[in-house]
Coordinates of C-alpha atoms in Angstrom, one line a residue:
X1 CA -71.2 -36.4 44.3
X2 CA -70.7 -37.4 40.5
X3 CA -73.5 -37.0 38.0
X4 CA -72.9 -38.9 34.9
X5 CA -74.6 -37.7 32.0
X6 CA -75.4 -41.0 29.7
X7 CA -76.2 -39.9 25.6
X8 CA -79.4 -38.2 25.2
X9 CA -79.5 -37.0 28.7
X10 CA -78.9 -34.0 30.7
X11 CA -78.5 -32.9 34.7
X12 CA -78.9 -29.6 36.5
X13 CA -76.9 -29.6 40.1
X14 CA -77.1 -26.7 42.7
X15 CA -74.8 -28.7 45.0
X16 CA -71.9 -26.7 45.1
X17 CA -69.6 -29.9 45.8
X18 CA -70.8 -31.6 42.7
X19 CA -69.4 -32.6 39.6
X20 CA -71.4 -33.7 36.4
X21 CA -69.7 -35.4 34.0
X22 CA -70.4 -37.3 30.7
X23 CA -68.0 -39.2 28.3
X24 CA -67.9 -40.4 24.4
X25 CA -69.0 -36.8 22.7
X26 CA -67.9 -37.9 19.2
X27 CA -70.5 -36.1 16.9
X28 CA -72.6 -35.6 20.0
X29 CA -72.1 -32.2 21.7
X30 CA -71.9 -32.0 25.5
X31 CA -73.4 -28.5 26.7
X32 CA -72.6 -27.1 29.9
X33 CA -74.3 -24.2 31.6
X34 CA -73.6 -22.6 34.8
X35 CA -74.8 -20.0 36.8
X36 CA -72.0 -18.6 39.6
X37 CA -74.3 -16.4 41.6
X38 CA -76.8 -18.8 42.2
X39 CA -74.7 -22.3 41.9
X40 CA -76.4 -23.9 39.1
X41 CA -75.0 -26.0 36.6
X42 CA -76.6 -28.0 34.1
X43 CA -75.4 -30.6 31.0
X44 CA -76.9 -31.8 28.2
X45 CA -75.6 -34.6 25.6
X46 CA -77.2 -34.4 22.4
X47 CA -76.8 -36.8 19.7
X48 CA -78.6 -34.7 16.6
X49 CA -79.2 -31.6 15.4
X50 CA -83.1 -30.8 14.7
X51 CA -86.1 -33.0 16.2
X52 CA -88.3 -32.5 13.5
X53 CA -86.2 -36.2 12.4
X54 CA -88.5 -38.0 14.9
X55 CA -91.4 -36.3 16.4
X56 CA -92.1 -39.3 18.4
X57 CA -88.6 -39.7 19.5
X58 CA -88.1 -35.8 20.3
X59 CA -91.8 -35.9 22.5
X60 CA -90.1 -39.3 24.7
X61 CA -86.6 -37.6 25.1
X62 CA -86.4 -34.0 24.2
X63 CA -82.5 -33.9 25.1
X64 CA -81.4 -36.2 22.1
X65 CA -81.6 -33.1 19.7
X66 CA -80.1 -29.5 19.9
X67 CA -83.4 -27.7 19.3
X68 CA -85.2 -29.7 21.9
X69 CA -83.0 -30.2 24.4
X70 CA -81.3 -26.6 24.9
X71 CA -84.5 -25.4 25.8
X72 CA -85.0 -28.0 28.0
X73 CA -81.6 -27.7 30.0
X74 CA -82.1 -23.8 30.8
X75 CA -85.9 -24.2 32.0
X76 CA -84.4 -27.0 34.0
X77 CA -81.8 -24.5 35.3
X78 CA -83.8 -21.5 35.4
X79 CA -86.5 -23.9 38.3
X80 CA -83.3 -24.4 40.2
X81 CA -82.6 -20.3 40.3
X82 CA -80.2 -19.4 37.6
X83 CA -80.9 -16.2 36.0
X84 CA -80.2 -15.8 31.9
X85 CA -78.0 -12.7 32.1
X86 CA -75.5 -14.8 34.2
X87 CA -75.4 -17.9 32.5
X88 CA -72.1 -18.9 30.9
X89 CA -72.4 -21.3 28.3
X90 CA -69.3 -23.9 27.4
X91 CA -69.1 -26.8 24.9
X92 CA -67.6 -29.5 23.5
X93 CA -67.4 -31.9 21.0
X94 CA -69.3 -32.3 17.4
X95 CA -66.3 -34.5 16.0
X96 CA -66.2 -36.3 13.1
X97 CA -64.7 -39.5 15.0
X98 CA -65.0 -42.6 12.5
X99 CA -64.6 -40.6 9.5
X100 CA -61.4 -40.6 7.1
X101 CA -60.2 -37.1 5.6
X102 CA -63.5 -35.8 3.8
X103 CA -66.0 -38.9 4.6
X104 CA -67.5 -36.9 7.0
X105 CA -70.6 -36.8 5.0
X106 CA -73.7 -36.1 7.0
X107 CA -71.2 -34.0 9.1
X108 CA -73.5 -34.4 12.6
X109 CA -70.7 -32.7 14.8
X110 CA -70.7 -29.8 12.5
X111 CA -74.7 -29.8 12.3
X112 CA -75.2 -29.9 15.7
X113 CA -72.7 -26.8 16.4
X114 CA -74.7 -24.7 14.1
X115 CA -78.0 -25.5 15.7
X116 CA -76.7 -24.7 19.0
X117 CA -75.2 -21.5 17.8
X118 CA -78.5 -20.5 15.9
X119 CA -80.7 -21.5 19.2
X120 CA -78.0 -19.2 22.1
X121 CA -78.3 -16.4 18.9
X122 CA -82.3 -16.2 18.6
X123 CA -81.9 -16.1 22.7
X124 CA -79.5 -13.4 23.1
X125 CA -77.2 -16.0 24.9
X126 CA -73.4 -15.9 24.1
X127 CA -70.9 -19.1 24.0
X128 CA -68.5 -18.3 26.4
X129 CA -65.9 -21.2 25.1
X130 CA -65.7 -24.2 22.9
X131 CA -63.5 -27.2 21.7
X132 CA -65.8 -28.9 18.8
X133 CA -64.7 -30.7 15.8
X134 CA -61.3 -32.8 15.1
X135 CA -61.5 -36.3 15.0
X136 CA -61.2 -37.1 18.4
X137 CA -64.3 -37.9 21.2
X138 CA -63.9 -36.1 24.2
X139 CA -65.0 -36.7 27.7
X140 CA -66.4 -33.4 29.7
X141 CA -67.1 -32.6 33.5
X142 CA -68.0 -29.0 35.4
X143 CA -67.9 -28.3 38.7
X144 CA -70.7 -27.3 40.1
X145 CA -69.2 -24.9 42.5
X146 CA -66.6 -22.9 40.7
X147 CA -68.1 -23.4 37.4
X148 CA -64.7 -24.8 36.0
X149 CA -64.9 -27.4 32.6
X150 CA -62.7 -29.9 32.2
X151 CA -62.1 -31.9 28.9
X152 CA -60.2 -34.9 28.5
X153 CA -58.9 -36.4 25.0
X154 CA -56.8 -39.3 24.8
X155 CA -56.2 -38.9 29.0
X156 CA -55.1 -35.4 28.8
X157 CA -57.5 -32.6 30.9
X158 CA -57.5 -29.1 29.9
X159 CA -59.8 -26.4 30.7
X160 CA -62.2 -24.7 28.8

């Protein structure tokens, strides 16, 4: 079965003949966790990089910010059995997609990157692999099984 991950949302799968997938990360980062020992996987699609923005938005949906959201995904995972010293952590995204050469001015993609980097840091969690920045959105998919991440740009997959 597909899982499709809209913007501002997240899944965690145990079925081992799943996929989850999400589409259009432009600024957004799409987050991918997975557990091989205990067949976990989890993604989240965040638009922004700190909550404290919009309490009121952060309390109705944590995953629409990095700081709210990360912690949200590996609770989520850890209730379904994965195990933080096995986690492997992938991501993509955090482009600058609408932006001309330096108009990236609020630079979200970039923002967001850092406050994931900061949050897997404070937690003693290493990125495995990434593919952020550029200019180009991505689309994103793991399968729940094998673990394996998949990103396509302009129709070409490559693995992550």
């Amino acid at each position: 079965m597909k899982h499709i991950v809209g913007v501002a949302d997240m899944k965690v799968c145990s079925a081992p003949d799943d996929t989850i997938i999400t589409h259009a990360l432009g600024s957004c980062l799409g987050i991918v966790i997975h557990d091989p020992v205990a067949c976990v996987a989890g993604m989240l699609h965040v638009m922004l990089p700190q909550s404290s923005i919009d309490a009121e938005k952060a309390k109705a949906n944590p995953c629409m910010f990095v700081d709210s959201g990360v912690p949200k995904l590996f609770r989520e995972a850890y209730a379904a059995g994965a195990v933080k010293g096995r986690i492997v952590v992938k991501v993509a995204g955090g482009a600058a997609v609408h932006c001309g050469e330096g108009d990236d001015y609020f630079q979200i993609g970039k923002r967001n990157f850092v406050a994931l980097r900061s949050i897997l840091w404070k937690n003693g969690v290493l990125l495995k692999s990434h593919d952020v920045g550029g200019s180009e959105p991505r689309g994103l998919a793991v399968d729940v099984g094998t673990g394996e991440v998949v990103i396509s740009t302009k129709g070409v997959d490559k693995r992550l």
